PDB file of C-alpha atoms in Angstrom:
ATOM      1  CA  MET X   1       7.941 -26.644  -2.878  1.00 46.00           C
ATOM      2  CA  MET X   2       6.959 -26.036  -6.127  1.00 48.00           C
ATOM      3  CA  GLN X   3       3.705 -28.400  -5.223  1.00 53.00           C
ATOM      4  CA  VAL X   4       2.598 -26.143  -2.307  1.00 51.00           C
ATOM      5  CA  THR X   5       2.654 -23.086  -4.980  1.00 55.00           C
ATOM      6  CA  SER X   6       0.620 -24.446  -7.333  1.00 58.00           C
ATOM      7  CA  ASP X   7      -2.143 -26.086  -4.444  1.00 66.00           C
ATOM      8  CA  ALA X   8      -2.414 -22.656  -3.188  1.00 65.00           C
ATOM      9  CA  VAL X   9      -2.977 -20.881  -6.337  1.00 61.00           C
ATOM     10  CA  PHE X  10      -5.745 -23.695  -7.239  1.00 64.00           C
ATOM     11  CA  GLN X  11      -7.372 -23.072  -3.375  1.00 77.00           C
ATOM     12  CA  LYS X  12      -7.229 -19.273  -4.485  1.00 75.00           C
ATOM     13  CA  HIS X  13      -9.909 -20.852  -7.322  1.00 80.00           C
ATOM     14  CA  SER X  14     -11.471 -23.404  -5.621  1.00 92.00           C
ATOM     15  CA  LEU X  15     -15.676 -23.010  -4.980  1.00 92.00           C
ATOM     16  CA  LEU X  16     -15.153 -23.475  -0.902  1.00 93.00           C
ATOM     17  CA  ASN X  17     -12.621 -20.511  -1.097  1.00 94.00           C
ATOM     18  CA  VAL X  18     -15.384 -18.508  -3.183  1.00 95.00           C
ATOM     19  CA  MET X  19     -17.960 -19.393  -0.567  1.00 95.00           C
ATOM     20  CA  ASN X  20     -15.661 -18.528   2.676  1.00 95.00           C
ATOM     21  CA  ARG X  21     -15.454 -15.449   1.598  1.00 96.00           C
ATOM     22  CA  PHE X  22     -19.325 -14.547   0.451  1.00 97.00           C
ATOM     23  CA  LEU X  23     -19.825 -16.323   3.702  1.00 97.00           C
ATOM     24  CA  ALA X  24     -17.088 -13.611   5.931  1.00 97.00           C
ATOM     25  CA  ALA X  25     -17.864 -11.048   3.583  1.00 98.00           C
ATOM     26  CA  ALA X  26     -21.862 -11.607   4.871  1.00 97.00           C
ATOM     27  CA  ASN X  27     -20.591 -11.959   8.625  1.00 97.00           C
ATOM     28  CA  ASN X  28     -18.782  -8.843   8.459  1.00 97.00           C
ATOM     29  CA  MET X  29     -21.934  -7.328   7.328  1.00 97.00           C
ATOM     30  CA  ASP X  30     -23.844  -8.740   9.563  1.00 95.00           C
ATOM     31  CA  GLU X  31     -21.415  -7.654  12.390  1.00 96.00           C
ATOM     32  CA  THR X  32     -21.081  -4.268  11.200  1.00 95.00           C
ATOM     33  CA  VAL X  33     -24.717  -3.112  10.707  1.00 95.00           C
ATOM     34  CA  MET X  34     -26.295  -2.789  14.344  1.00 93.00           C
ATOM     35  CA  VAL X  35     -29.275  -1.252  13.950  1.00 92.00           C
ATOM     36  CA  PRO X  36     -30.328  -2.403  10.672  1.00 93.00           C
ATOM     37  CA  SER X  37     -33.375  -0.776  10.397  1.00 91.00           C
ATOM     38  CA  LEU X  38     -31.283   2.480   9.633  1.00 90.00           C
ATOM     39  CA  LEU X  39     -30.678   1.035   6.344  1.00 91.00           C
ATOM     40  CA  ARG X  40     -34.335   1.345   5.578  1.00 91.00           C
ATOM     41  CA  ASP X  41     -35.754   4.117   3.043  1.00 88.00           C
ATOM     42  CA  VAL X  42     -32.066   4.323   2.256  1.00 86.00           C
ATOM     43  CA  PRO X  43     -32.119   3.823  -1.353  1.00 86.00           C
ATOM     44  CA  LEU X  44     -29.593   1.172  -3.009  1.00 79.00           C
ATOM     45  CA  GLU X  45     -27.930   3.628  -5.963  1.00 73.00           C
ATOM     46  CA  GLU X  46     -25.913   6.205  -4.371  1.00 62.00           C
ATOM     47  CA  LEU X  47     -25.875  10.038  -5.422  1.00 42.00           C
ATOM     48  CA  ALA X  48     -24.936  10.448  -9.299  1.00 40.00           C
ATOM     49  CA  GLY X  49     -21.961  12.664  -7.993  1.00 41.00           C
ATOM     50  CA  ASP X  50     -20.421   9.992  -5.957  1.00 45.00           C
ATOM     51  CA  THR X  51     -17.552   8.010  -7.863  1.00 41.00           C
ATOM     52  CA  SER X  52     -16.855   5.744  -5.028  1.00 45.00           C
ATOM     53  CA  VAL X  53     -19.284   3.129  -6.065  1.00 43.00           C
ATOM     54  CA  HIS X  54     -18.776   0.869  -9.310  1.00 45.00           C
ATOM     55  CA  ARG X  55     -21.874   1.628 -11.888  1.00 42.00           C
ATOM     56  CA  ASP X  56     -20.799  -1.560 -13.939  1.00 45.00           C
ATOM     57  CA  SER X  57     -22.519  -4.833 -14.288  1.00 40.00           C
ATOM     58  CA  GLU X  58     -21.041  -6.434 -11.831  1.00 43.00           C
ATOM     59  CA  LEU X  59     -22.676  -4.600  -8.785  1.00 50.00           C
ATOM     60  CA  SER X  60     -26.089  -3.591 -10.339  1.00 54.00           C
ATOM     61  CA  PHE X  61     -28.827  -3.850  -7.514  1.00 56.00           C
ATOM     62  CA  SER X  62     -31.936  -6.181  -8.336  1.00 55.00           C
ATOM     63  CA  SER X  63     -35.170  -3.571  -8.719  1.00 53.00           C
ATOM     64  CA  LYS X  64     -36.861  -6.098  -6.396  1.00 60.00           C
ATOM     65  CA  GLN X  65     -35.460  -4.737  -3.296  1.00 56.00           C
ATOM     66  CA  ARG X  66     -36.561  -1.356  -2.949  1.00 78.00           C
ATOM     67  CA  ASP X  67     -33.939   0.078  -0.325  1.00 87.00           C
ATOM     68  CA  MET X  68     -30.653  -1.091   1.581  1.00 92.00           C
ATOM     69  CA  TYR X  69     -32.622  -2.787   4.462  1.00 93.00           C
ATOM     70  CA  GLU X  70     -34.217  -4.968   2.059  1.00 92.00           C
ATOM     71  CA  TYR X  71     -31.440  -6.003   0.135  1.00 92.00           C
ATOM     72  CA  TYR X  72     -29.188  -6.706   4.110  1.00 95.00           C
ATOM     73  CA  LEU X  73     -31.901  -9.288   4.696  1.00 94.00           C
ATOM     74  CA  LEU X  74     -31.951 -10.637   1.229  1.00 94.00           C
ATOM     75  CA  LEU X  75     -27.831 -11.247   1.747  1.00 95.00           C
ATOM     76  CA  LYS X  76     -28.412 -12.214   5.057  1.00 95.00           C
ATOM     77  CA  SER X  77     -31.115 -14.904   3.635  1.00 93.00           C
ATOM     78  CA  ILE X  78     -28.837 -16.174   1.514  1.00 94.00           C
ATOM     79  CA  LYS X  79     -25.889 -16.680   3.929  1.00 95.00           C
ATOM     80  CA  ASN X  80     -28.448 -18.437   6.129  1.00 93.00           C
ATOM     81  CA  GLU X  81     -28.947 -21.211   3.162  1.00 92.00           C
ATOM     82  CA  MET X  82     -25.965 -21.433   2.286  1.00 92.00           C
ATOM     83  CA  GLU X  83     -25.040 -22.326   5.635  1.00 91.00           C
ATOM     84  CA  TRP X  84     -27.962 -24.339   6.952  1.00 89.00           C
ATOM     85  CA  GLY X  85     -29.170 -26.079   3.410  1.00 86.00           C
ATOM     86  CA  LEU X  86     -32.903 -26.580   2.697  1.00 71.00           C
ATOM     87  CA  LEU X  87     -33.355 -28.386   6.194  1.00 65.00           C
ATOM     88  CA  LYS X  88     -34.117 -25.389   7.512  1.00 56.00           C
ATOM     89  CA  ARG X  89     -36.906 -24.388   4.742  1.00 56.00           C
ATOM     90  CA  ASP X  90     -37.983 -27.431   4.663  1.00 56.00           C
ATOM     91  CA  MET X  91     -39.195 -27.647   8.648  1.00 59.00           C
ATOM     92  CA  GLY X  92     -40.354 -24.666   7.973  1.00 57.00           C
ATOM     93  CA  GLY X  93     -42.554 -25.340   5.394  1.00 55.00           C
ATOM     94  CA  GLY X  94     -41.728 -22.769   2.170  1.00 57.00           C
ATOM     95  CA  ALA X  95     -40.270 -23.521  -0.514  1.00 57.00           C
ATOM     96  CA  SER X  96     -36.796 -21.916  -1.146  1.00 55.00           C
ATOM     97  CA  PHE X  97     -35.561 -20.859  -4.964  1.00 53.00           C
ATOM     98  CA  LEU X  98     -33.320 -23.362  -5.043  1.00 54.00           C
ATOM     99  CA  GLU X  99     -35.697 -25.950  -4.416  1.00 59.00           C
ATOM    100  CA  MET X 100     -37.740 -24.639  -6.869  1.00 57.00           C
ATOM    101  CA  ALA X 101     -35.322 -24.119  -9.743  1.00 56.00           C
ATOM    102  CA  VAL X 102     -34.574 -27.991  -9.049  1.00 58.00           C
ATOM    103  CA  LYS X 103     -37.654 -28.986  -9.325  1.00 64.00           C
ATOM    104  CA  GLN X 104     -38.643 -26.980 -12.127  1.00 59.00           C
ATOM    105  CA  GLU X 105     -35.048 -28.004 -14.318  1.00 59.00           C
ATOM    106  CA  GLU X 106     -36.523 -31.944 -13.388  1.00 61.00           C
ATOM    107  CA  GLN X 107     -39.766 -30.984 -14.937  1.00 64.00           C
ATOM    108  CA  GLN X 108     -38.184 -29.712 -18.063  1.00 59.00           C
ATOM    109  CA  VAL X 109     -35.473 -32.514 -18.729  1.00 54.00           C
ATOM    110  CA  PRO X 110     -37.459 -34.571 -21.991  1.00 57.00           C
ATOM    111  CA  GLY X 111     -34.778 -37.502 -21.701  1.00 54.00           C
ATOM    112  CA  GLY X 112     -34.789 -39.869 -18.944  1.00 54.00           C
ATOM    113  CA  PRO X 113     -32.073 -41.169 -16.994  1.00 56.00           C
ATOM    114  CA  ALA X 114     -29.637 -42.098 -19.321  1.00 55.00           C
ATOM    115  CA  GLU X 115     -29.691 -38.968 -21.570  1.00 60.00           C
ATOM    116  CA  ASP X 116     -28.842 -36.710 -17.711  1.00 63.00           C
ATOM    117  CA  ASP X 117     -25.762 -38.956 -17.584  1.00 71.00           C
ATOM    118  CA  ALA X 118     -24.261 -38.365 -20.892  1.00 66.00           C
ATOM    119  CA  ASP X 119     -24.209 -34.658 -20.170  1.00 90.00           C
ATOM    120  CA  LEU X 120     -23.578 -34.465 -16.399  1.00 93.00           C
ATOM    121  CA  GLU X 121     -20.268 -33.092 -16.387  1.00 91.00           C
ATOM    122  CA  SER X 122     -21.519 -30.321 -18.847  1.00 92.00           C
ATOM    123  CA  GLN X 123     -24.345 -29.451 -16.236  1.00 93.00           C
ATOM    124  CA  PHE X 124     -21.882 -29.622 -13.892  1.00 93.00           C
ATOM    125  CA  HIS X 125     -19.083 -27.028 -15.650  1.00 93.00           C
ATOM    126  CA  PHE X 126     -22.043 -25.019 -16.387  1.00 95.00           C
ATOM    127  CA  HIS X 127     -23.703 -24.693 -12.942  1.00 95.00           C
ATOM    128  CA  LEU X 128     -20.059 -24.681 -11.222  1.00 94.00           C
ATOM    129  CA  ARG X 129     -19.235 -21.378 -13.691  1.00 94.00           C
ATOM    130  CA  GLY X 130     -22.784 -20.090 -12.332  1.00 96.00           C
ATOM    131  CA  LEU X 131     -21.906 -20.643  -8.843  1.00 95.00           C
ATOM    132  CA  PHE X 132     -18.668 -18.968  -8.932  1.00 95.00           C
ATOM    133  CA  GLY X 133     -20.593 -15.460 -10.610  1.00 95.00           C
ATOM    134  CA  VAL X 134     -23.368 -15.326  -8.129  1.00 96.00           C
ATOM    135  CA  LEU X 135     -21.001 -15.799  -5.090  1.00 96.00           C
ATOM    136  CA  SER X 136     -18.364 -13.387  -6.522  1.00 95.00           C
ATOM    137  CA  LYS X 137     -21.122 -10.710  -7.226  1.00 96.00           C
ATOM    138  CA  LEU X 138     -22.866 -11.363  -3.700  1.00 96.00           C
ATOM    139  CA  THR X 139     -19.903 -10.914  -1.958  1.00 97.00           C
ATOM    140  CA  ASP X 140     -18.558  -7.658  -3.270  1.00 96.00           C
ATOM    141  CA  GLN X 141     -22.577  -6.349  -2.603  1.00 95.00           C
ATOM    142  CA  ALA X 142     -22.275  -7.724   0.766  1.00 96.00           C
ATOM    143  CA  ASP X 143     -18.560  -5.530   0.989  1.00 96.00           C
ATOM    144  CA  HIS X 144     -20.320  -2.717  -0.774  1.00 94.00           C
ATOM    145  CA  LEU X 145     -23.213  -2.494   1.750  1.00 95.00           C
ATOM    146  CA  THR X 146     -20.932  -3.387   4.576  1.00 95.00           C
ATOM    147  CA  ASN X 147     -18.745   0.007   3.001  1.00 94.00           C
ATOM    148  CA  ARG X 148     -22.107   2.292   2.147  1.00 92.00           C
ATOM    149  CA  TYR X 149     -23.478   2.101   5.668  1.00 93.00           C
ATOM    150  CA  LYS X 150     -20.149   2.761   7.405  1.00 92.00           C
ATOM    151  CA  ARG X 151     -20.163   5.924   5.540  1.00 90.00           C
ATOM    152  CA  GLU X 152     -23.447   6.541   5.703  1.00 85.00           C
ATOM    153  CA  ILE X 153     -23.698   6.151   9.744  1.00 86.00           C
ATOM    154  CA  GLY X 154     -19.898   8.085  10.025  1.00 79.00           C
ATOM    155  CA  GLY X 155     -21.672  10.973   8.121  1.00 59.00           C
ATOM    156  CA  GLY X 156     -24.663  10.702  10.319  1.00 52.00           C
ATOM    157  CA  SER X 157     -26.970  10.810   6.800  1.00 50.00           C
ATOM    158  CA  LEU X 158     -29.080   8.165   8.333  1.00 48.00           C
ATOM    159  CA  LEU X 159     -29.886   9.240  11.668  1.00 46.00           C
ATOM    160  CA  ARG X 160     -32.930  11.254  11.918  1.00 42.00           C
TER     161      ARG X 160
END
């Protein structure tokens, strides 16, 4: 019986579980946001008087996205890349951020394959920690966008 309990705890912290939580949050966002164009020109940051929004670095939005609509498209694009991989992007002819990062990293590696193999475990752990962090933040941001959309639509402030 103890084995099942400890397996459940370890599974809770698995990469697959973190990925599935993000995909579920992004799917929920996609199902909730029925009219994405209503998110246009809605600023990412809420009014200063609203205390229900996290103001820490966990939910800091990139300044590259000017409004909630662009951020919605970014989250949806990341979800699609996770589900379909790089093959879909390859067929379209464009290079994804992931591909560009991998190519850049390959060009910067000074040693040959023997040097790479010696440090594979530490590289794996470094990137795994990064994946956990990024996916957790993306999940929080997808949930935040979904909840904000619900509040905005419920309040009628997005309807013109």
